[in-house]
Amino acid sequence: GDVVQAGLTGVLDNGPINSGSPPTTDYRLHPTEPVSITRVNARTDAPTDVGGRLRVASFNVLNYFNGDGQGGGFPTSRGADTPEEFGRQRTKIITALLAMDADIVGLMEIENDGYDQYSAIQDLVNGLNAASGATTYAFIDPGVPQIGTDEIAVGLIYKPATVAPVGSAAILNSTFDPGFIDTLNRPALAQTFVERATGERFTVVVNHLKSKGSSCSFVGDPDTGDGQGNCNLTRTRAMTVEVNWLATDPTNSGDPDFLIIGDLNAYAMEDPITVAKNAGYTNLIQQYMGMEAYSYIFDGMSGYLDHALANPSLSAQVTGATEWHINADEPSVIDYNTEHKLQDLYAPTAFRSSDHDPVVVGLNLVNQTALTVTKTVTPTTDVSPGGVVTYTIVVRNNGTARANGVLLTDTLPVEVDFDTWVVRGSAQPPVPTNDVITWGPWSVAAGDGYTVTFRALVTTSVAYEATVTNTVQFASLDAGSGTSDGAVFTIESEPPVEVRSIFMPVVVRNH
């Protein structure tokens, strides 16, 4: 991130330049005179604006372990060693999350210790709310004691003021498909949310796939030397299963919009990302940040393991995506740890709060349903008083998303009375009350529809040449409301008065 000016003077040697096993060997210059350095990637206090009404973030919180949740339980198995270290870590993580100001955040590497008052995720939400307001954030409780068997898990927090969870969360593990090895990959967590301002829905899926740090040879997945590291096949199979799982709408959202986020432990051009792209998902970091994007640095090499992948219907509603470089560019010497530091450079800021940079996505959700309701009548002319007409109502969803809670109401005009059903739709409607007929609520899938047909008797008192108009009102949870066009018929003309001629014989008498 920094630029060294030309004119260096020093000693050149060749040797190990990283901590790999075996280490990489290359040339290094040891300056013997002062070096002029120019910073070209200045720190920012917040992520780049991604636009949109909603922001979704993905953040690896680097082993956020809160001990026993009551001030004890340190050292933890993977996170802070002391209460002091945890306090420093907690401050940095909370500072970063508050600056992101996301409506939904997918978390990785949070302690997998459940969801009670002493859990790590409850502790994090408590800290956020203490700093920003008592009910600013809440977390998703998936209704299980733990997600998977690993010491770390994924999680979801959200702002109840802007979004609300719809239904229950869903968990992807090997139960759905053994190809998703949940003893290596952390189980994925999916939750559908509704935007309070618009009523629009979408589903967020947070992931943490198997790392490259240890071998998967024992499941037939060795490092093949192709540059993708250990366990590439394990990650690729997991992503294959995930896109298939999402195609089943695991949260029963009835909405086609899906956003995959998280630490996939795969770089942009590796097989797991290719699987998602081949399934129609857009790599939002690649789209908005380009080929130079990075969120993680390993042994001096940069790339991004932290992703945001949107399916086709959602990608059209994305307004931007960015990485906030608060960690990858920063030296580990400024992190929360206290050991092995001759000088404590810690500061209660977001910088080096983790080792991964967070990802932020902007969304403007739009209604993708297109509900139409038409009503017709036969015959349309020369209907006799006391005759019969047939009404047909057709409901169609011509959009790309399911229309939920569709309700039809038909108030018959005074000139007709309900007679008999011909086609009742998907359910048995009640007998009309005061000539008001109601159907639903229905859930109408994209491209699907229902037809309702019934007969009505024309009253004998209807005026000749009268025009009778009937409409049907419709309402729904997420596809709006309205009124169909009128179904119109006319009564026949009054028959002419019959005039009969009577011929009487004329008798003339002669006197």
Short mmCIF file of C-alpha atoms in Angstrom, two decimals, residues 32-352:
data_model
loop_
_atom_site.label_atom_id
_atom_site.label_comp_id
_atom_site.label_asym_id
_atom_site.label_seq_id
_atom_site.Cartn_x
_atom_site.Cartn_y
_atom_site.Cartn_z
CA THR A 32 21.76 1.35 4.82
CA GLU A 33 20.38 4.86 4.42
CA PRO A 34 17.00 6.46 5.34
CA VAL A 35 14.14 5.47 3.04
CA SER A 36 11.49 7.91 1.76
CA ILE A 37 8.03 6.28 1.88
CA THR A 38 4.79 7.74 0.49
CA ARG A 39 1.45 6.37 1.71
CA VAL A 40 -0.99 5.91 -1.17
CA ASN A 41 -3.84 4.09 0.58
CA ALA A 42 -4.78 6.38 3.44
CA ARG A 43 -7.07 5.01 6.13
CA THR A 44 -10.75 5.86 5.93
CA ASP A 45 -13.19 6.25 8.80
CA ALA A 46 -15.93 4.26 7.04
CA PRO A 47 -16.38 2.07 3.96
CA THR A 48 -16.87 3.64 0.57
CA ASP A 49 -20.54 4.51 0.03
CA VAL A 50 -22.23 1.65 -1.81
CA GLY A 51 -25.60 3.41 -2.21
CA GLY A 52 -28.96 1.76 -1.73
CA ARG A 53 -31.52 1.81 1.06
CA LEU A 54 -30.08 -1.31 2.69
CA ARG A 55 -26.50 -2.36 3.44
CA VAL A 56 -25.42 -5.96 3.99
CA ALA A 57 -21.95 -6.69 5.36
CA SER A 58 -19.77 -9.77 5.79
CA PHE A 59 -17.16 -9.71 8.56
CA ASN A 60 -14.76 -12.35 9.84
CA VAL A 61 -14.39 -11.36 13.51
CA LEU A 62 -11.25 -13.47 14.13
CA ASN A 63 -12.19 -15.86 16.93
CA TYR A 64 -14.51 -13.66 18.96
CA PHE A 65 -14.59 -15.76 22.16
CA ASN A 66 -16.03 -14.16 25.31
CA GLY A 67 -14.92 -16.76 27.85
CA ASP A 68 -17.77 -17.93 30.04
CA GLY A 69 -19.72 -14.73 29.33
CA GLN A 70 -19.43 -13.66 32.98
CA GLY A 71 -15.89 -12.31 33.02
CA GLY A 72 -14.13 -15.65 33.44
CA GLY A 73 -13.22 -18.59 31.27
CA PHE A 74 -9.89 -17.23 30.00
CA PRO A 75 -7.70 -18.11 28.27
CA THR A 76 -10.11 -19.20 25.55
CA SER A 77 -9.26 -22.01 23.16
CA ARG A 78 -8.95 -19.82 20.06
CA GLY A 79 -9.42 -16.16 20.93
CA ALA A 80 -8.33 -13.80 23.68
CA ASP A 81 -6.07 -15.12 26.42
CA THR A 82 -7.15 -12.69 29.14
CA PRO A 83 -10.14 -10.48 29.99
CA GLU A 84 -7.95 -7.51 29.08
CA GLU A 85 -7.26 -8.88 25.63
CA PHE A 86 -10.93 -9.66 25.08
CA GLY A 87 -11.88 -6.13 26.08
CA ARG A 88 -9.43 -4.73 23.55
CA GLN A 89 -10.68 -7.11 20.84
CA ARG A 90 -14.32 -6.34 21.64
CA THR A 91 -13.74 -2.60 21.38
CA LYS A 92 -12.12 -2.91 17.97
CA ILE A 93 -14.80 -5.23 16.55
CA ILE A 94 -17.66 -3.04 17.82
CA THR A 95 -15.98 0.12 16.52
CA ALA A 96 -15.67 -1.47 13.08
CA LEU A 97 -19.27 -2.70 13.01
CA LEU A 98 -20.66 0.67 14.08
CA ALA A 99 -18.69 2.43 11.34
CA MET A 100 -20.01 -0.02 8.74
CA ASP A 101 -23.56 0.82 9.85
CA ALA A 102 -24.94 -2.21 7.98
CA ASP A 103 -28.55 -3.31 8.30
CA ILE A 104 -27.53 -6.99 8.20
CA VAL A 105 -24.12 -8.43 9.04
CA GLY A 106 -22.96 -11.98 8.43
CA LEU A 107 -20.35 -13.00 10.99
CA MET A 108 -17.64 -15.64 10.74
CA GLU A 109 -15.41 -17.04 13.49
CA ILE A 110 -17.73 -16.17 16.35
CA GLU A 111 -17.62 -18.61 19.24
CA ASN A 112 -20.01 -21.50 18.74
CA ASP A 113 -21.46 -21.36 22.25
CA GLY A 114 -25.17 -20.99 21.58
CA TYR A 115 -27.56 -18.08 21.92
CA ASP A 116 -28.25 -17.58 25.62
CA GLN A 117 -27.45 -14.50 27.71
CA TYR A 118 -23.79 -15.54 28.09
CA SER A 119 -23.14 -16.41 24.45
CA ALA A 120 -20.58 -14.61 22.31
CA ILE A 121 -23.16 -13.35 19.82
CA GLN A 122 -25.33 -11.97 22.63
CA ASP A 123 -22.25 -10.30 24.10
CA LEU A 124 -21.47 -8.66 20.76
CA VAL A 125 -25.03 -7.39 20.34
CA ASN A 126 -24.99 -6.10 23.91
CA GLY A 127 -21.86 -4.11 23.14
CA LEU A 128 -23.27 -2.68 19.92
CA ASN A 129 -26.50 -1.65 21.63
CA ALA A 130 -24.67 -0.11 24.59
CA ALA A 131 -22.85 2.14 22.12
CA SER A 132 -25.69 2.92 19.72
CA GLY A 133 -29.04 2.40 21.48
CA ALA A 134 -30.79 -0.36 23.38
CA THR A 135 -32.52 -2.01 20.42
CA THR A 136 -30.28 -1.06 17.50
CA TYR A 137 -29.16 -4.62 16.77
CA ALA A 138 -30.54 -8.10 17.33
CA PHE A 139 -29.26 -11.54 16.31
CA ILE A 140 -30.79 -14.53 14.54
CA ASP A 141 -31.37 -17.50 16.82
CA PRO A 142 -31.70 -20.54 14.53
CA GLY A 143 -33.40 -22.59 17.25
CA VAL A 144 -30.59 -25.08 17.83
CA PRO A 145 -28.05 -25.23 20.69
CA GLN A 146 -25.14 -24.78 18.28
CA ILE A 147 -24.54 -24.65 14.53
CA GLY A 148 -22.33 -27.61 13.77
CA THR A 149 -19.58 -29.07 15.90
CA ASP A 150 -16.69 -26.67 15.26
CA GLU A 151 -15.55 -24.27 17.97
CA ILE A 152 -16.40 -21.37 15.66
CA ALA A 153 -19.59 -20.71 13.72
CA VAL A 154 -21.29 -18.24 11.44
CA GLY A 155 -23.96 -15.86 12.68
CA LEU A 156 -26.29 -13.05 11.62
CA ILE A 157 -27.06 -9.74 13.30
CA TYR A 158 -29.48 -7.13 11.98
CA LYS A 159 -31.19 -3.82 12.66
CA PRO A 160 -34.85 -4.43 13.66
CA ALA A 161 -35.72 -0.83 12.72
CA THR A 162 -35.02 -1.43 9.03
CA VAL A 163 -35.45 -5.17 8.46
CA ALA A 164 -37.27 -8.06 10.09
CA PRO A 165 -36.68 -11.81 9.79
CA VAL A 166 -39.37 -13.70 7.90
CA GLY A 167 -40.04 -17.18 9.22
CA SER A 168 -37.33 -19.38 10.62
CA ALA A 169 -33.67 -19.60 9.68
CA ALA A 170 -32.41 -22.61 7.72
CA ILE A 171 -29.11 -24.43 8.21
CA LEU A 172 -27.19 -26.18 5.44
CA ASN A 173 -25.23 -29.20 6.61
CA SER A 174 -24.52 -32.73 5.44
CA THR A 175 -28.11 -33.77 6.21
CA PHE A 176 -29.27 -32.08 3.00
CA ASP A 177 -26.43 -33.55 0.94
CA PRO A 178 -23.36 -35.49 2.15
CA GLY A 179 -21.37 -33.53 -0.43
CA PHE A 180 -21.43 -30.67 2.07
CA ILE A 181 -19.02 -32.04 4.68
CA ASP A 182 -20.07 -30.19 7.81
CA THR A 183 -17.15 -31.47 9.87
CA LEU A 184 -14.83 -29.51 7.56
CA ASN A 185 -17.00 -26.69 6.23
CA ARG A 186 -18.89 -24.77 8.87
CA PRO A 187 -22.66 -25.18 8.29
CA ALA A 188 -24.20 -22.26 6.40
CA LEU A 189 -26.99 -20.13 7.90
CA ALA A 190 -29.78 -18.69 5.74
CA GLN A 191 -32.41 -16.18 6.81
CA THR A 192 -35.03 -14.32 4.81
CA PHE A 193 -35.52 -10.65 5.71
CA VAL A 194 -38.22 -8.16 4.79
CA GLU A 195 -37.38 -4.50 4.33
CA ARG A 196 -39.80 -2.62 6.55
CA ALA A 197 -39.96 0.44 4.29
CA THR A 198 -41.07 -1.46 1.19
CA GLY A 199 -42.18 -4.95 2.21
CA GLU A 200 -39.62 -6.46 -0.17
CA ARG A 201 -37.86 -9.68 0.77
CA PHE A 202 -34.50 -11.32 0.16
CA THR A 203 -32.49 -14.13 1.70
CA VAL A 204 -28.96 -13.84 3.10
CA VAL A 205 -26.76 -16.94 3.41
CA VAL A 206 -23.61 -16.63 5.51
CA ASN A 207 -20.77 -19.11 5.02
CA HIS A 208 -17.35 -20.15 6.26
CA LEU A 209 -15.92 -22.91 4.09
CA LYS A 210 -12.94 -25.14 4.88
CA SER A 211 -9.62 -23.34 5.06
CA LYS A 212 -6.48 -24.10 3.06
CA GLY A 213 -4.45 -24.47 6.26
CA SER A 214 -4.73 -28.21 6.78
CA SER A 215 -4.98 -31.25 4.55
CA CYS A 216 -8.17 -32.97 3.40
CA SER A 217 -6.35 -36.00 2.02
CA PHE A 218 -8.24 -38.23 4.43
CA VAL A 219 -11.45 -37.49 2.47
CA GLY A 220 -9.74 -37.96 -0.90
CA ASP A 221 -9.09 -34.26 -1.42
CA PRO A 222 -5.31 -33.63 -1.41
CA ASP A 223 -3.55 -30.48 -2.56
CA THR A 224 -3.10 -31.21 -6.26
CA GLY A 225 -0.52 -28.48 -6.76
CA ASP A 226 -2.76 -26.43 -9.04
CA GLY A 227 -2.45 -23.35 -6.82
CA GLN A 228 -5.81 -23.71 -5.09
CA GLY A 229 -4.26 -25.24 -1.97
CA ASN A 230 -5.64 -27.84 0.39
CA CYS A 231 -9.30 -28.94 0.31
CA ASN A 232 -10.31 -27.31 -2.96
CA LEU A 233 -12.62 -30.20 -3.85
CA THR A 234 -14.25 -30.00 -0.38
CA ARG A 235 -15.02 -26.31 -0.89
CA THR A 236 -16.15 -26.83 -4.48
CA ARG A 237 -18.56 -29.60 -3.52
CA ALA A 238 -19.91 -27.43 -0.68
CA MET A 239 -20.66 -24.57 -3.06
CA THR A 240 -22.28 -26.95 -5.54
CA VAL A 241 -24.56 -28.24 -2.78
CA GLU A 242 -25.31 -24.72 -1.60
CA VAL A 243 -26.55 -23.37 -4.92
CA ASN A 244 -28.71 -26.48 -5.28
CA TRP A 245 -30.01 -25.99 -1.73
CA LEU A 246 -30.92 -22.36 -2.37
CA ALA A 247 -32.83 -23.41 -5.48
CA THR A 248 -35.22 -25.26 -3.13
CA ASP A 249 -36.01 -22.02 -1.23
CA PRO A 250 -34.93 -23.50 2.12
CA THR A 251 -36.52 -20.73 4.22
CA ASN A 252 -39.83 -20.97 2.28
CA SER A 253 -39.54 -17.28 1.48
CA GLY A 254 -41.49 -17.39 -1.77
CA ASP A 255 -38.96 -14.84 -3.05
CA PRO A 256 -36.25 -15.46 -5.66
CA ASP A 257 -33.57 -13.10 -4.28
CA PHE A 258 -30.47 -14.70 -2.68
CA LEU A 259 -27.18 -13.22 -1.47
CA ILE A 260 -24.29 -15.55 -0.58
CA ILE A 261 -21.75 -13.90 1.72
CA GLY A 262 -18.86 -14.99 3.88
CA ASP A 263 -15.32 -16.30 4.04
CA LEU A 264 -15.31 -18.93 1.32
CA ASN A 265 -11.56 -19.57 1.67
CA ALA A 266 -11.38 -19.48 -2.12
CA TYR A 267 -9.92 -16.73 -4.26
CA ALA A 268 -11.85 -15.11 -7.09
CA MET A 269 -10.72 -17.45 -9.87
CA GLU A 270 -10.87 -20.70 -7.92
CA ASP A 271 -13.33 -23.52 -8.50
CA PRO A 272 -15.91 -22.78 -5.74
CA ILE A 273 -16.48 -19.27 -7.09
CA THR A 274 -16.68 -20.61 -10.64
CA VAL A 275 -19.41 -23.03 -9.51
CA ALA A 276 -21.49 -20.13 -8.16
CA LYS A 277 -20.94 -18.05 -11.29
CA ASN A 278 -21.92 -20.97 -13.51
CA ALA A 279 -25.14 -21.20 -11.49
CA GLY A 280 -25.91 -17.59 -12.41
CA TYR A 281 -24.49 -15.78 -9.39
CA THR A 282 -22.59 -12.52 -9.88
CA ASN A 283 -19.29 -11.94 -8.09
CA LEU A 284 -20.10 -8.47 -6.74
CA ILE A 285 -16.55 -7.73 -5.58
CA GLN A 286 -15.23 -8.46 -9.04
CA GLN A 287 -18.01 -6.40 -10.62
CA TYR A 288 -17.56 -3.31 -8.45
CA MET A 289 -13.91 -3.53 -7.31
CA GLY A 290 -12.24 -5.03 -10.36
CA MET A 291 -9.33 -7.40 -10.70
CA GLU A 292 -7.17 -5.61 -8.12
CA ALA A 293 -9.59 -6.32 -5.25
CA TYR A 294 -8.22 -7.87 -2.06
CA SER A 295 -9.41 -8.55 1.49
CA TYR A 296 -6.66 -10.76 2.86
CA ILE A 297 -2.87 -10.93 2.73
CA PHE A 298 -1.05 -14.21 3.26
CA ASP A 299 2.74 -14.32 3.21
CA GLY A 300 2.85 -11.06 1.28
CA MET A 301 0.35 -12.19 -1.37
CA SER A 302 -3.01 -10.46 -1.62
CA GLY A 303 -6.42 -11.58 -2.86
CA TYR A 304 -9.92 -11.94 -1.51
CA LEU A 305 -11.42 -14.87 0.32
CA ASP A 306 -14.39 -12.77 1.49
CA HIS A 307 -17.22 -12.71 -1.01
CA ALA A 308 -20.63 -11.41 -1.92
CA LEU A 309 -22.42 -13.40 -4.64
CA ALA A 310 -25.87 -12.35 -5.85
CA ASN A 311 -28.21 -14.50 -7.91
CA PRO A 312 -29.68 -13.05 -11.13
CA SER A 313 -32.85 -11.55 -9.67
CA LEU A 314 -30.98 -9.85 -6.81
CA SER A 315 -27.94 -8.68 -8.78
CA ALA A 316 -30.18 -6.24 -10.68
CA GLN A 317 -31.06 -4.64 -7.33
CA VAL A 318 -27.46 -4.18 -6.13
CA THR A 319 -26.24 -0.57 -6.03
CA GLY A 320 -22.61 -1.22 -5.13
CA ALA A 321 -20.11 -3.36 -3.26
CA THR A 322 -16.83 -2.58 -1.56
CA GLU A 323 -14.09 -3.89 0.73
CA TRP A 324 -13.13 -1.73 3.69
CA HIS A 325 -9.37 -2.07 4.06
CA ILE A 326 -9.08 -1.85 7.84
CA ASN A 327 -7.24 -5.13 8.39
CA ALA A 328 -5.37 -6.56 5.41
CA ASP A 329 -3.20 -3.43 5.07
CA GLU A 330 -2.51 -3.16 8.79
CA PRO A 331 0.35 -4.80 10.73
CA SER A 332 -0.54 -7.38 13.36
CA VAL A 333 1.54 -5.46 15.92
CA ILE A 334 -1.39 -3.09 16.46
CA ASP A 335 -3.97 -5.82 17.15
CA TYR A 336 -5.57 -6.61 20.53
CA ASN A 337 -2.92 -9.06 21.72
CA THR A 338 -0.68 -7.96 24.57
CA GLU A 339 2.12 -10.51 24.46
CA HIS A 340 5.51 -10.12 22.71
CA LYS A 341 5.17 -6.36 22.26
CA LEU A 342 7.99 -4.15 23.48
CA GLN A 343 5.83 -1.13 22.67
CA ASP A 344 2.05 -1.28 22.91
CA LEU A 345 0.71 0.34 19.73
CA TYR A 346 -2.89 -0.68 20.40
CA ALA A 347 -5.62 1.91 19.79
CA PRO A 348 -9.41 1.53 20.25
CA THR A 349 -10.05 1.85 16.53
CA ALA A 350 -11.35 -0.43 13.78
CA PHE A 351 -7.86 -0.91 12.34
CA ARG A 352 -6.50 -4.46 12.68
#
